[in-house]
mmCIF file of C-alpha atoms and ligand atoms in Angstrom:
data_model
loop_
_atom_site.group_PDB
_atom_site.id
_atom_site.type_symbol
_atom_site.label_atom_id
_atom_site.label_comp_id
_atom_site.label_asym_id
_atom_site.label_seq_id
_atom_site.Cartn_x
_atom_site.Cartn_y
_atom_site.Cartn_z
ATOM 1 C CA UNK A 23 6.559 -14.382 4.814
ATOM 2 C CA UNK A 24 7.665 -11.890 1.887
ATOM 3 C CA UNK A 25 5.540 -11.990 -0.716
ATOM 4 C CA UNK A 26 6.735 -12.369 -4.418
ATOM 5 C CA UNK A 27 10.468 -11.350 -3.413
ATOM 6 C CA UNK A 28 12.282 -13.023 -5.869
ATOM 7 C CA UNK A 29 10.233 -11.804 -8.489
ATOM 8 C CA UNK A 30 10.810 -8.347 -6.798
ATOM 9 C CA UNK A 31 14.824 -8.870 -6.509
ATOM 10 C CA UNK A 32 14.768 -9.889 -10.043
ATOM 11 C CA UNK A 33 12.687 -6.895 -11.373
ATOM 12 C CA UNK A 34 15.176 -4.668 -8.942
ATOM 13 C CA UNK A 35 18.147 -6.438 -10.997
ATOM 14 C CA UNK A 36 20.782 -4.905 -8.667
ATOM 15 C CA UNK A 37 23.894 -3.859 -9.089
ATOM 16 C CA UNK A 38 26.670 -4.751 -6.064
ATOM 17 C CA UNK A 39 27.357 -1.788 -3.927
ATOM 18 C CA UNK A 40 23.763 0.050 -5.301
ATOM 19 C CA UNK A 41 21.802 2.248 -2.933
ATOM 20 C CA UNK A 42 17.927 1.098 -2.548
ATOM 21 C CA UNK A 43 15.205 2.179 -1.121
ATOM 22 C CA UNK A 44 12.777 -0.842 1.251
ATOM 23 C CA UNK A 45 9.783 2.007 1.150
ATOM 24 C CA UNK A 46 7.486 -0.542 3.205
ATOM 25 C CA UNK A 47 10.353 -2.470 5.813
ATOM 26 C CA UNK A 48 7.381 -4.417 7.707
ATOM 27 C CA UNK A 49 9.488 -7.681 8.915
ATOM 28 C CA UNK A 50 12.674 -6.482 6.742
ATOM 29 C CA UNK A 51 12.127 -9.330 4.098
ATOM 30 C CA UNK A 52 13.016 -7.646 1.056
ATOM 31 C CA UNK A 53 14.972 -5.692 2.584
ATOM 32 C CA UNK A 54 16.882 -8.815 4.219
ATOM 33 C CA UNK A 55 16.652 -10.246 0.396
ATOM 34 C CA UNK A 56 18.418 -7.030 -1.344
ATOM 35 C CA UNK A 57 21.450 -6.688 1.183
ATOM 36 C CA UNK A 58 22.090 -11.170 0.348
ATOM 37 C CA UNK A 59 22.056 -9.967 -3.335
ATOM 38 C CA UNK A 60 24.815 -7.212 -2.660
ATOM 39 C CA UNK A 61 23.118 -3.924 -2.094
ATOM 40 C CA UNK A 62 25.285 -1.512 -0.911
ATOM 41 C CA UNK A 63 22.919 0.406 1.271
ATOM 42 C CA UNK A 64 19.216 -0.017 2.007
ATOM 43 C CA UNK A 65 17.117 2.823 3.175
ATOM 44 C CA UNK A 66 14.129 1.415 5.313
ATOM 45 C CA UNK A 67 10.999 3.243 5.660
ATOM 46 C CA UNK A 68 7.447 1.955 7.747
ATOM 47 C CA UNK A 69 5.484 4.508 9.084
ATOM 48 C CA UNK A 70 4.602 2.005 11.962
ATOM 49 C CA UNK A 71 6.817 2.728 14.546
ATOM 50 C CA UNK A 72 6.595 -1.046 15.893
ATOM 51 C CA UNK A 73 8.232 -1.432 12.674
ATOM 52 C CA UNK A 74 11.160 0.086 13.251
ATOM 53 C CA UNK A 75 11.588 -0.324 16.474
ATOM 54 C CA UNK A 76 11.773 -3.924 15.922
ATOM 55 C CA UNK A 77 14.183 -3.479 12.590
ATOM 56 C CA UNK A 78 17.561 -2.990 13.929
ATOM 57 C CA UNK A 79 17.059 -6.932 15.411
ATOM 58 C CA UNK A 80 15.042 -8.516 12.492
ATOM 59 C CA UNK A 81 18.088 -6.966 9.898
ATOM 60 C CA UNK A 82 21.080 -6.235 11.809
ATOM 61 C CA UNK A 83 23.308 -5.465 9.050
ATOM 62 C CA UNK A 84 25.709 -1.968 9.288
ATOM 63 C CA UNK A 85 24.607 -1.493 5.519
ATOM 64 C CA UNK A 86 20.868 -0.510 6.905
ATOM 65 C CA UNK A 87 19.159 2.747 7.195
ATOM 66 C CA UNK A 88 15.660 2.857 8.852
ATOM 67 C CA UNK A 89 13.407 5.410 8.372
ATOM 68 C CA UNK A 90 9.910 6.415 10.572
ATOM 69 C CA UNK A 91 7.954 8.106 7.773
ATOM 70 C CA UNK A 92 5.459 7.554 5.166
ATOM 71 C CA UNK A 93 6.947 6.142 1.771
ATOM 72 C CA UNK A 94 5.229 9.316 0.054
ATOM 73 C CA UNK A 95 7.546 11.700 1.948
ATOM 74 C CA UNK A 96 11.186 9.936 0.427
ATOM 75 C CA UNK A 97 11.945 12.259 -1.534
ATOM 76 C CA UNK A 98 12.112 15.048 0.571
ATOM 77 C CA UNK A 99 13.776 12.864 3.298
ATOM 78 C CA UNK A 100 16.194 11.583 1.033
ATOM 79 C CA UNK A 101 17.431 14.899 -0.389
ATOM 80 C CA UNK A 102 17.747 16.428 3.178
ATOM 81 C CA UNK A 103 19.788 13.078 4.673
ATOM 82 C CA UNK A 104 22.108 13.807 1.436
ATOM 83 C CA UNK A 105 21.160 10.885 -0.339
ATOM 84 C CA UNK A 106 21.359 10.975 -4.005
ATOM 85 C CA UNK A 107 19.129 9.700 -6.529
ATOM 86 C CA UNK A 108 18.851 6.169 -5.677
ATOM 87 C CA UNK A 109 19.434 3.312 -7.847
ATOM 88 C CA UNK A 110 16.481 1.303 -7.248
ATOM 89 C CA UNK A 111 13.322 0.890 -4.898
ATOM 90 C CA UNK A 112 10.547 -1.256 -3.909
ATOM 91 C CA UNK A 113 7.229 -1.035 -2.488
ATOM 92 C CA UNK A 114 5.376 -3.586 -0.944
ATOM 93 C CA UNK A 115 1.691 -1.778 -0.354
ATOM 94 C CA UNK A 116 -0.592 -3.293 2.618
ATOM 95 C CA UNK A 117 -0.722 -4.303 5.687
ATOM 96 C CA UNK A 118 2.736 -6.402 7.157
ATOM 97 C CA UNK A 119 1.237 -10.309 9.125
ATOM 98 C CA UNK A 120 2.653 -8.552 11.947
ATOM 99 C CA UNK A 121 -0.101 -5.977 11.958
ATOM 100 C CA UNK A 122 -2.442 -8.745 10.975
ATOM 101 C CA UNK A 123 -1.509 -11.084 13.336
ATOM 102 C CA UNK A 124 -0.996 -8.839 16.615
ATOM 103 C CA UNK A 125 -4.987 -8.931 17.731
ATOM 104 C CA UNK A 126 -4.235 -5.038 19.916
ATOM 105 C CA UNK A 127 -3.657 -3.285 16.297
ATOM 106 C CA UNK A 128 -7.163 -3.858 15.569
ATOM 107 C CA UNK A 129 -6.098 -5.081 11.851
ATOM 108 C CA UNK A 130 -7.903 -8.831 12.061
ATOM 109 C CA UNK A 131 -11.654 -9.687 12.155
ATOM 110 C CA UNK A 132 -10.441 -13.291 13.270
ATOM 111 C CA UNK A 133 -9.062 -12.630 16.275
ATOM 112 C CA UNK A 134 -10.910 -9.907 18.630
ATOM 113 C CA UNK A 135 -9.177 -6.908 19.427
ATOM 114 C CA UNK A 136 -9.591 -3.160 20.135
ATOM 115 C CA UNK A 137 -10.645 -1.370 17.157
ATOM 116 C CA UNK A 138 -7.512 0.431 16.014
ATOM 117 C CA UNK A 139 -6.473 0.361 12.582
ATOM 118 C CA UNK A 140 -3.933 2.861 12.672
ATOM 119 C CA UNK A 141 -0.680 1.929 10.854
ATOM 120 C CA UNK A 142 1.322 4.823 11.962
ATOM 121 C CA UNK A 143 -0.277 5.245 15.895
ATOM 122 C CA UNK A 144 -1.432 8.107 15.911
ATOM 123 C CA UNK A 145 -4.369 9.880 14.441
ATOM 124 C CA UNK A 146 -8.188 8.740 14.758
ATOM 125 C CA UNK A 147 -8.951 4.963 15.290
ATOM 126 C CA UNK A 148 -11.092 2.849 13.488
ATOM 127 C CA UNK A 149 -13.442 2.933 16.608
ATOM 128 C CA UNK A 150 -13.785 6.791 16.524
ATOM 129 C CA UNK A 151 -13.903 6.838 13.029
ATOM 130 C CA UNK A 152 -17.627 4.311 13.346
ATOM 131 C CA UNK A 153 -18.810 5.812 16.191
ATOM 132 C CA UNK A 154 -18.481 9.689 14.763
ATOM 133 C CA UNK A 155 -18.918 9.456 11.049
ATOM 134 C CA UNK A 156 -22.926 9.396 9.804
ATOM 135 C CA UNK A 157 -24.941 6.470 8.445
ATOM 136 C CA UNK A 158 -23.911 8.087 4.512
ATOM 137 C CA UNK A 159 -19.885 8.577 4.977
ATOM 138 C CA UNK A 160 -19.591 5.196 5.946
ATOM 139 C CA UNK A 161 -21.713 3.548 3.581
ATOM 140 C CA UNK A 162 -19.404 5.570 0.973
ATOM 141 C CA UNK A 163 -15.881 4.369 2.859
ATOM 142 C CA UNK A 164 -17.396 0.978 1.955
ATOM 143 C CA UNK A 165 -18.325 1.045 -1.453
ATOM 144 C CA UNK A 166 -14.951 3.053 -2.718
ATOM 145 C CA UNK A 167 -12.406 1.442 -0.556
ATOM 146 C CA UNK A 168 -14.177 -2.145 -0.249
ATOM 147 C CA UNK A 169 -16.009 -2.149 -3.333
ATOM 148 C CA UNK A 170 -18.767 -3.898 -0.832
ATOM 149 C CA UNK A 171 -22.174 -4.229 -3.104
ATOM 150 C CA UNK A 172 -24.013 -3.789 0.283
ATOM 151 C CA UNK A 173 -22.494 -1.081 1.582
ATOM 152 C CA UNK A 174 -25.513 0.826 2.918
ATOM 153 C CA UNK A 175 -27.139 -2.394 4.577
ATOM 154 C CA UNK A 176 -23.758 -2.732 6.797
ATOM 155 C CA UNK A 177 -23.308 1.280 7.325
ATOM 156 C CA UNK A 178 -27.372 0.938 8.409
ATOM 157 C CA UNK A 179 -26.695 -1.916 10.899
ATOM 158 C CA UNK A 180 -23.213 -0.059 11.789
ATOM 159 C CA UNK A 181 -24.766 2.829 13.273
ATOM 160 C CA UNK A 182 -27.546 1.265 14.894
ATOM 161 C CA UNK A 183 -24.910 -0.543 17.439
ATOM 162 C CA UNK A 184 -22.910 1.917 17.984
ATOM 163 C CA UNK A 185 -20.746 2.474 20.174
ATOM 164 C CA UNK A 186 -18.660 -0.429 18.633
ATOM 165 C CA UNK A 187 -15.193 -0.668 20.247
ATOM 166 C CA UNK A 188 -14.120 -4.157 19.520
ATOM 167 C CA UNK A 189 -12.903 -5.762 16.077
ATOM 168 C CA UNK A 190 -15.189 -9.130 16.806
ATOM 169 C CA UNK A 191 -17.977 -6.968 17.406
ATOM 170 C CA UNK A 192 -17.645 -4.973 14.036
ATOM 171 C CA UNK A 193 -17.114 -8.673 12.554
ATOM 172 C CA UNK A 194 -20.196 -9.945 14.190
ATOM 173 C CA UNK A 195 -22.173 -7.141 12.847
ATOM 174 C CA UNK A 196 -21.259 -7.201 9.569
ATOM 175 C CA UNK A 197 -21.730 -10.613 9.107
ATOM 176 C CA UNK A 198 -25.494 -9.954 10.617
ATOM 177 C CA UNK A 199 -26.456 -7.792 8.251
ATOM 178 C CA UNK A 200 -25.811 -9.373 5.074
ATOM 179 C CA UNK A 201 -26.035 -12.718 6.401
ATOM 180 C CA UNK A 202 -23.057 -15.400 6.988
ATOM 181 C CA UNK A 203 -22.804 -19.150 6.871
ATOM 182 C CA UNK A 204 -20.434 -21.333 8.441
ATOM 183 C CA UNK A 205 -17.798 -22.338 6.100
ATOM 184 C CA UNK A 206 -18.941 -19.979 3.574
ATOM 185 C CA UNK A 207 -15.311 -19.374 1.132
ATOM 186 C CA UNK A 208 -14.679 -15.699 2.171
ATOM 187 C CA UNK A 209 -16.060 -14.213 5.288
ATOM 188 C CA UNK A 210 -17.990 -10.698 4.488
ATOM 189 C CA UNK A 211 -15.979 -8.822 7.074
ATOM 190 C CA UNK A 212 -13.402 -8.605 4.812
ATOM 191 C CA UNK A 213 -14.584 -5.995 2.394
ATOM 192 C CA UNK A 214 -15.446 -3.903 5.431
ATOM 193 C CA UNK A 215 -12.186 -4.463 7.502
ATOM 194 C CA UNK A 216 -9.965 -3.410 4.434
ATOM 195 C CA UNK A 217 -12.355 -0.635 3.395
ATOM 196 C CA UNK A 218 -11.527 1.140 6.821
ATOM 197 C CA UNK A 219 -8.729 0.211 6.791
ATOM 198 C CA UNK A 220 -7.715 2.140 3.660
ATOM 199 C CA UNK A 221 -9.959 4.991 4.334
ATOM 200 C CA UNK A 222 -8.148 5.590 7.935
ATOM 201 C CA UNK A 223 -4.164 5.531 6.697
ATOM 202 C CA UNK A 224 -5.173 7.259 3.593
ATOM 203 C CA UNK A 225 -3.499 4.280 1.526
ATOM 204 C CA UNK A 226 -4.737 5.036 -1.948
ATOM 205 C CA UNK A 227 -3.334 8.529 -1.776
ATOM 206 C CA UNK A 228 -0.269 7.409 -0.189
ATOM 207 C CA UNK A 229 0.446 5.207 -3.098
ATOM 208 C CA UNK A 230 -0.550 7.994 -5.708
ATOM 209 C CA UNK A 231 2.057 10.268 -3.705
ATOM 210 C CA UNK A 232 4.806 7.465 -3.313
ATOM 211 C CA UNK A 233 4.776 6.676 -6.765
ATOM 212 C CA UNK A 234 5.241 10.495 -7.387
ATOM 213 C CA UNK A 235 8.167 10.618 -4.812
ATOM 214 C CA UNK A 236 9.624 7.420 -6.269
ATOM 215 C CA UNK A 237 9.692 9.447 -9.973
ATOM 216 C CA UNK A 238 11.504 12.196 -8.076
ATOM 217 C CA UNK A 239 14.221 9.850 -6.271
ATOM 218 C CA UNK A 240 15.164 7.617 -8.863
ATOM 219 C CA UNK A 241 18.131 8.115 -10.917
ATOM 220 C CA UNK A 242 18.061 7.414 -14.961
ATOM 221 C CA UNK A 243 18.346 3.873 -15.412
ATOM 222 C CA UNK A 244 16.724 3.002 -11.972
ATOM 223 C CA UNK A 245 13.963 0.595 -11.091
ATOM 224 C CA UNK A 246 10.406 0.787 -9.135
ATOM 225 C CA UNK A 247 9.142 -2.253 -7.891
ATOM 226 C CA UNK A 248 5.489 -1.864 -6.943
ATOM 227 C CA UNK A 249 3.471 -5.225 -5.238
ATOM 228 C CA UNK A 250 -0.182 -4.478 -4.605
ATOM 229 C CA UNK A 251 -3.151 -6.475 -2.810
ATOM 230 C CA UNK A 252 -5.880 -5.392 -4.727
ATOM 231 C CA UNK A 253 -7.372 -4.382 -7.962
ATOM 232 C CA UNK A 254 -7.775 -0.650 -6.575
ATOM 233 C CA UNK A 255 -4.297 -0.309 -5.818
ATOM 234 C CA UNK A 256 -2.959 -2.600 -8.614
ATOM 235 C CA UNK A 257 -5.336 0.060 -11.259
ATOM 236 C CA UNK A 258 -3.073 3.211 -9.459
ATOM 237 C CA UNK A 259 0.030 1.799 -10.475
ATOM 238 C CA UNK A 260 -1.003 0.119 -14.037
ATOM 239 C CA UNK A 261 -2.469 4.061 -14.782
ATOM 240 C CA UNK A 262 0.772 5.529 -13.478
ATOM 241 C CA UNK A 263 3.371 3.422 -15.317
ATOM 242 C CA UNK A 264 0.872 3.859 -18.519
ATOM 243 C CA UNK A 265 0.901 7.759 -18.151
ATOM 244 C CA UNK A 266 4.245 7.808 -17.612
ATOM 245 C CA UNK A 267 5.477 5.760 -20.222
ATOM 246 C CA UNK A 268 3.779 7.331 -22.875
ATOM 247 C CA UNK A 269 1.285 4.880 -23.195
ATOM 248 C CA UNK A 270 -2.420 6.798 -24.294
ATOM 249 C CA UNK A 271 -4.605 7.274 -21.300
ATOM 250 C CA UNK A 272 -8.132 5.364 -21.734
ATOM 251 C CA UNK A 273 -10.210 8.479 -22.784
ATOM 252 C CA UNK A 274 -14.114 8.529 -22.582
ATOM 253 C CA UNK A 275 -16.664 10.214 -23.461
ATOM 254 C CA UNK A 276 -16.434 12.582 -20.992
ATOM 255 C CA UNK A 277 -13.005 12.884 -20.970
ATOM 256 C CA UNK A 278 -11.605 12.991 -24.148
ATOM 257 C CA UNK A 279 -7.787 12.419 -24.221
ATOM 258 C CA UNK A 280 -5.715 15.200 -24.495
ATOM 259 C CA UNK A 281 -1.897 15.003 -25.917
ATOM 260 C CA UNK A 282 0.491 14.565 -23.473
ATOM 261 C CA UNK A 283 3.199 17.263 -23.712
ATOM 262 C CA UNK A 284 5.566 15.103 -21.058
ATOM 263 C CA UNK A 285 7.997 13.416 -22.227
ATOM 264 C CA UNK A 286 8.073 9.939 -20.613
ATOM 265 C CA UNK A 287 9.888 9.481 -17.317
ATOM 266 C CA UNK A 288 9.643 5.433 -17.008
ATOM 267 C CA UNK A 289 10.098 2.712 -19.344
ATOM 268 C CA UNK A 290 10.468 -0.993 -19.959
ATOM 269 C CA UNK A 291 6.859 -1.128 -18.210
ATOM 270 C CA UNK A 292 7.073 -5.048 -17.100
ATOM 271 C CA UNK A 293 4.359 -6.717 -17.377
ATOM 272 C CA UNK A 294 2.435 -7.861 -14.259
ATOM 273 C CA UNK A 295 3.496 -10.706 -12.298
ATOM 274 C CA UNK A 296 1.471 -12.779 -9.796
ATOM 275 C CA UNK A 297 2.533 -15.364 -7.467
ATOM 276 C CA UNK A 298 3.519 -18.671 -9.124
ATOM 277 C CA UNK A 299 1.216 -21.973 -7.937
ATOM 278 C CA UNK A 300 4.357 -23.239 -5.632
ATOM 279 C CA UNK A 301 4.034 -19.037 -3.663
ATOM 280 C CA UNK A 302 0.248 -19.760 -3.373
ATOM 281 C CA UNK A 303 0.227 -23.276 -1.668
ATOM 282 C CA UNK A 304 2.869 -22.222 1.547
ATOM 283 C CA UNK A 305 1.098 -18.930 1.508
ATOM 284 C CA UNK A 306 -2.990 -17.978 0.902
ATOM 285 C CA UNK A 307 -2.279 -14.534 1.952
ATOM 286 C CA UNK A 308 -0.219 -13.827 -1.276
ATOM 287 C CA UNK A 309 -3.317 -14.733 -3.478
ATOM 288 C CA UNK A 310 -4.070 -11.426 -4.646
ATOM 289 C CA UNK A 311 -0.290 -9.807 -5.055
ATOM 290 C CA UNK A 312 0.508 -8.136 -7.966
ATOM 291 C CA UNK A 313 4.035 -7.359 -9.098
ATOM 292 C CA UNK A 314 4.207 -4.470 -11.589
ATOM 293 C CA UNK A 315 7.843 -2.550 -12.650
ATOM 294 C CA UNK A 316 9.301 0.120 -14.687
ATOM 295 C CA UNK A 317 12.298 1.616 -15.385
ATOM 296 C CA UNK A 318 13.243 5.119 -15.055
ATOM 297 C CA UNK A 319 14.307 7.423 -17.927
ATOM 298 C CA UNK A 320 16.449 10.728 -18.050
ATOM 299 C CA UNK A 321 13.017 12.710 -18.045
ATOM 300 C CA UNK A 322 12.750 15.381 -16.001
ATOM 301 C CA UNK A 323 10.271 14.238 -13.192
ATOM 302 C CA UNK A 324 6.586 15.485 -13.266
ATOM 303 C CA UNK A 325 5.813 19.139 -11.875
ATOM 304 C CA UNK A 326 4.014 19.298 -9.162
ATOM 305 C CA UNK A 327 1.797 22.376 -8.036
ATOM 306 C CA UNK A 328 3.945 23.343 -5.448
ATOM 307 C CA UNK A 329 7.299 23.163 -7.627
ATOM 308 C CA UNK A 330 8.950 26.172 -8.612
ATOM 309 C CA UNK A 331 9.028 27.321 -12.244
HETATM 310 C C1 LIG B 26 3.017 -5.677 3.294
HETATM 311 S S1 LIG B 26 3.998 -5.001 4.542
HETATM 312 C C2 LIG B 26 5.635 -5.073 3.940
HETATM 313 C C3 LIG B 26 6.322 -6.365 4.198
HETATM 314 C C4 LIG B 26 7.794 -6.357 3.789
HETATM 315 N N1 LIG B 26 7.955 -6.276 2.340
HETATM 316 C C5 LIG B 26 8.501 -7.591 4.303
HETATM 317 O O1 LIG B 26 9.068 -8.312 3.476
HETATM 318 O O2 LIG B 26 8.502 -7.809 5.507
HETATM 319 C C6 LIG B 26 3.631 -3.310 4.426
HETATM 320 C C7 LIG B 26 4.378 -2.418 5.442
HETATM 321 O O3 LIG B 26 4.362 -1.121 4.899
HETATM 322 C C8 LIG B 26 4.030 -0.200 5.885
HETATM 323 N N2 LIG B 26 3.361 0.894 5.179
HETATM 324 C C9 LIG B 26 2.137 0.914 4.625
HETATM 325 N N3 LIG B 26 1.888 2.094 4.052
HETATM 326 C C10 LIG B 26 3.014 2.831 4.229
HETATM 327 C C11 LIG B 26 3.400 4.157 3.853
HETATM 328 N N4 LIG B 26 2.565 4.945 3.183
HETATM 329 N N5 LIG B 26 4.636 4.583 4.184
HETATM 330 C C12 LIG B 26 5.497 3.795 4.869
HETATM 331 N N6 LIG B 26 5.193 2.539 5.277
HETATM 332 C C13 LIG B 26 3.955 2.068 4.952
HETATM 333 C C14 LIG B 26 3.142 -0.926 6.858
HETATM 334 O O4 LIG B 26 3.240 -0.321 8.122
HETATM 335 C C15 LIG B 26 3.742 -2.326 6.822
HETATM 336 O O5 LIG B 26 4.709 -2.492 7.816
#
């Protein structure tokens, strides 16, 4: 079930015949929702390859492009595919309920599965990740990616099972060590499930990136949909559209604000937009989305270090 996609076609506002990019396909939902409102060519991306693989049946529309590669990477494959600046795209940051829901991707505490985690396939698992890393990196995975208060307790009781191969093991364990009653609202796994989770596909830096490479595909005039599932991501992408719009970065003591010499390259920053009561009742997982949107300017994008004077 797509979250917030009419709020997400309607901060898109497209244009018939407009090129857009789906950087986060997953089950095709927005996608499926910007060809019905007249795009004239979607470019896909999912760096899961179950994702694509299964694409081409969940949207089988001519007007569809899909794309195995990170989101971050779009504007380098976009410019070597000949694809001009693009009029519009979205991002959709997470997880997809397929990952969630298929127990062998190791995504769910609630259903027990090998511990996998890996969005794209390849790379270290979650299980080699726990079994490798000492008492001290994982306690710190926790706290920055989970914000889990107890994030040394769990890391303790982590390494003192180990080897841990199974997701309903990792659950059980967690739940253990900071104790767990029946019924209790939201089950302490959590934290821990999505703090590997993040730590293992890189996601904050992914989004940091993406948002970069969506500043360098966009054409003047075109939109950036961004829908987030926590406050971590949600604060990347409220500092980003700030930043870029102009708006004065929160200074501190320690880091005292210094002009920008930029001029902005977004505008129009939306405000953010959560699921409405009616989104909420046919779908709990949507409970945390957050909607935020920009428009691009005629700015120049950003340099980067690598770019060339
Ligand atoms: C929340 S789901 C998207 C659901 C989609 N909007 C829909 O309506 O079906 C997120 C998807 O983005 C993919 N994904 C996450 N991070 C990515 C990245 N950095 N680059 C490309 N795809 C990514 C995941 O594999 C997953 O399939």
């Amino acid at each position: 079930m797509p979250v917030l996609v009419d709020e997400v076609i309607d901060a898109l506002a497209l244009q018939p015949g407009e090129t857009v990019v789906d950087g986060t396909f997953g089950a095709g939902g927005y996608t499926r929702a910007m060809l019905a409102v007249g795009a004239g060519r979607v470019i896909g991306f999912d760096r899961d390859p179950d994702a694509i693989a299964e694409g081409r049946s969940l949207v089988p529309d001519p007007r569809l492009t899909l794309v195995e590669e990170r989101f971050s990477q779009m504007d380098r494959v976009l410019a070597d595919r000949g694809i001009g600046p693009v009029d519009a795209i979205a991002l959709d940051i997470g997880v997809s309920s397929m990952q969630l829901d298929r127990a062998e991707r190791g995504f769910a505490f609630s259903a027990d599965g090998p511990l996998d985690m890996r969005m794209d396939q390849s790379g270290p698992t979650a299980a080699e990740f726990l079994n490798k890393a000492d008492e001290a990196e994982i306690a710190r995975v926790l706290r920055e990616y989970g914000e889990e208060p107890r994030a040394r307790t769990i890391a303790r009781a982590i390494v003192a099972a180990r080897p841990i191969e199974r997701t309903g093991k990792l659950a059980a364990i967690v739940r253990r060590a900071v104790g767990y009653r029946q019924g209790q609202k939201s089950d302490p796994a959590t934290r821990t499930f999505q703090a590997i989770r993040i730590h293992l596909n890189s996601e904050l830096e992914e989004l940091e990136q993406g948002l970069v490479a969506a500043e360098r595909s966009l054409r003047p005039g075109g939109r950036l949909a961004v829908v987030t599932f926590h406050s971590l991501e949600d604060r990347i992408v409220k500092r980003f559209f700030r930043e870029r719009s102009g708006g004065t970065p929160a200074g501190s003591r320690h880091r005292p604000v210094l002009a920008d010499p930029n001029e902005p390259t977004f505008e129009k920053v939306a405000r953010p937009v959560s699921p409405t009561e009616r989104e909420l009742a046919g779908n709990p997982r949507s409970r945390s989305a957050r909607l935020r949107s920009a428009t691009r300017t005629s700015a120049p994008p950003r340099k980067l270090k690598g770019d060339r004077k």
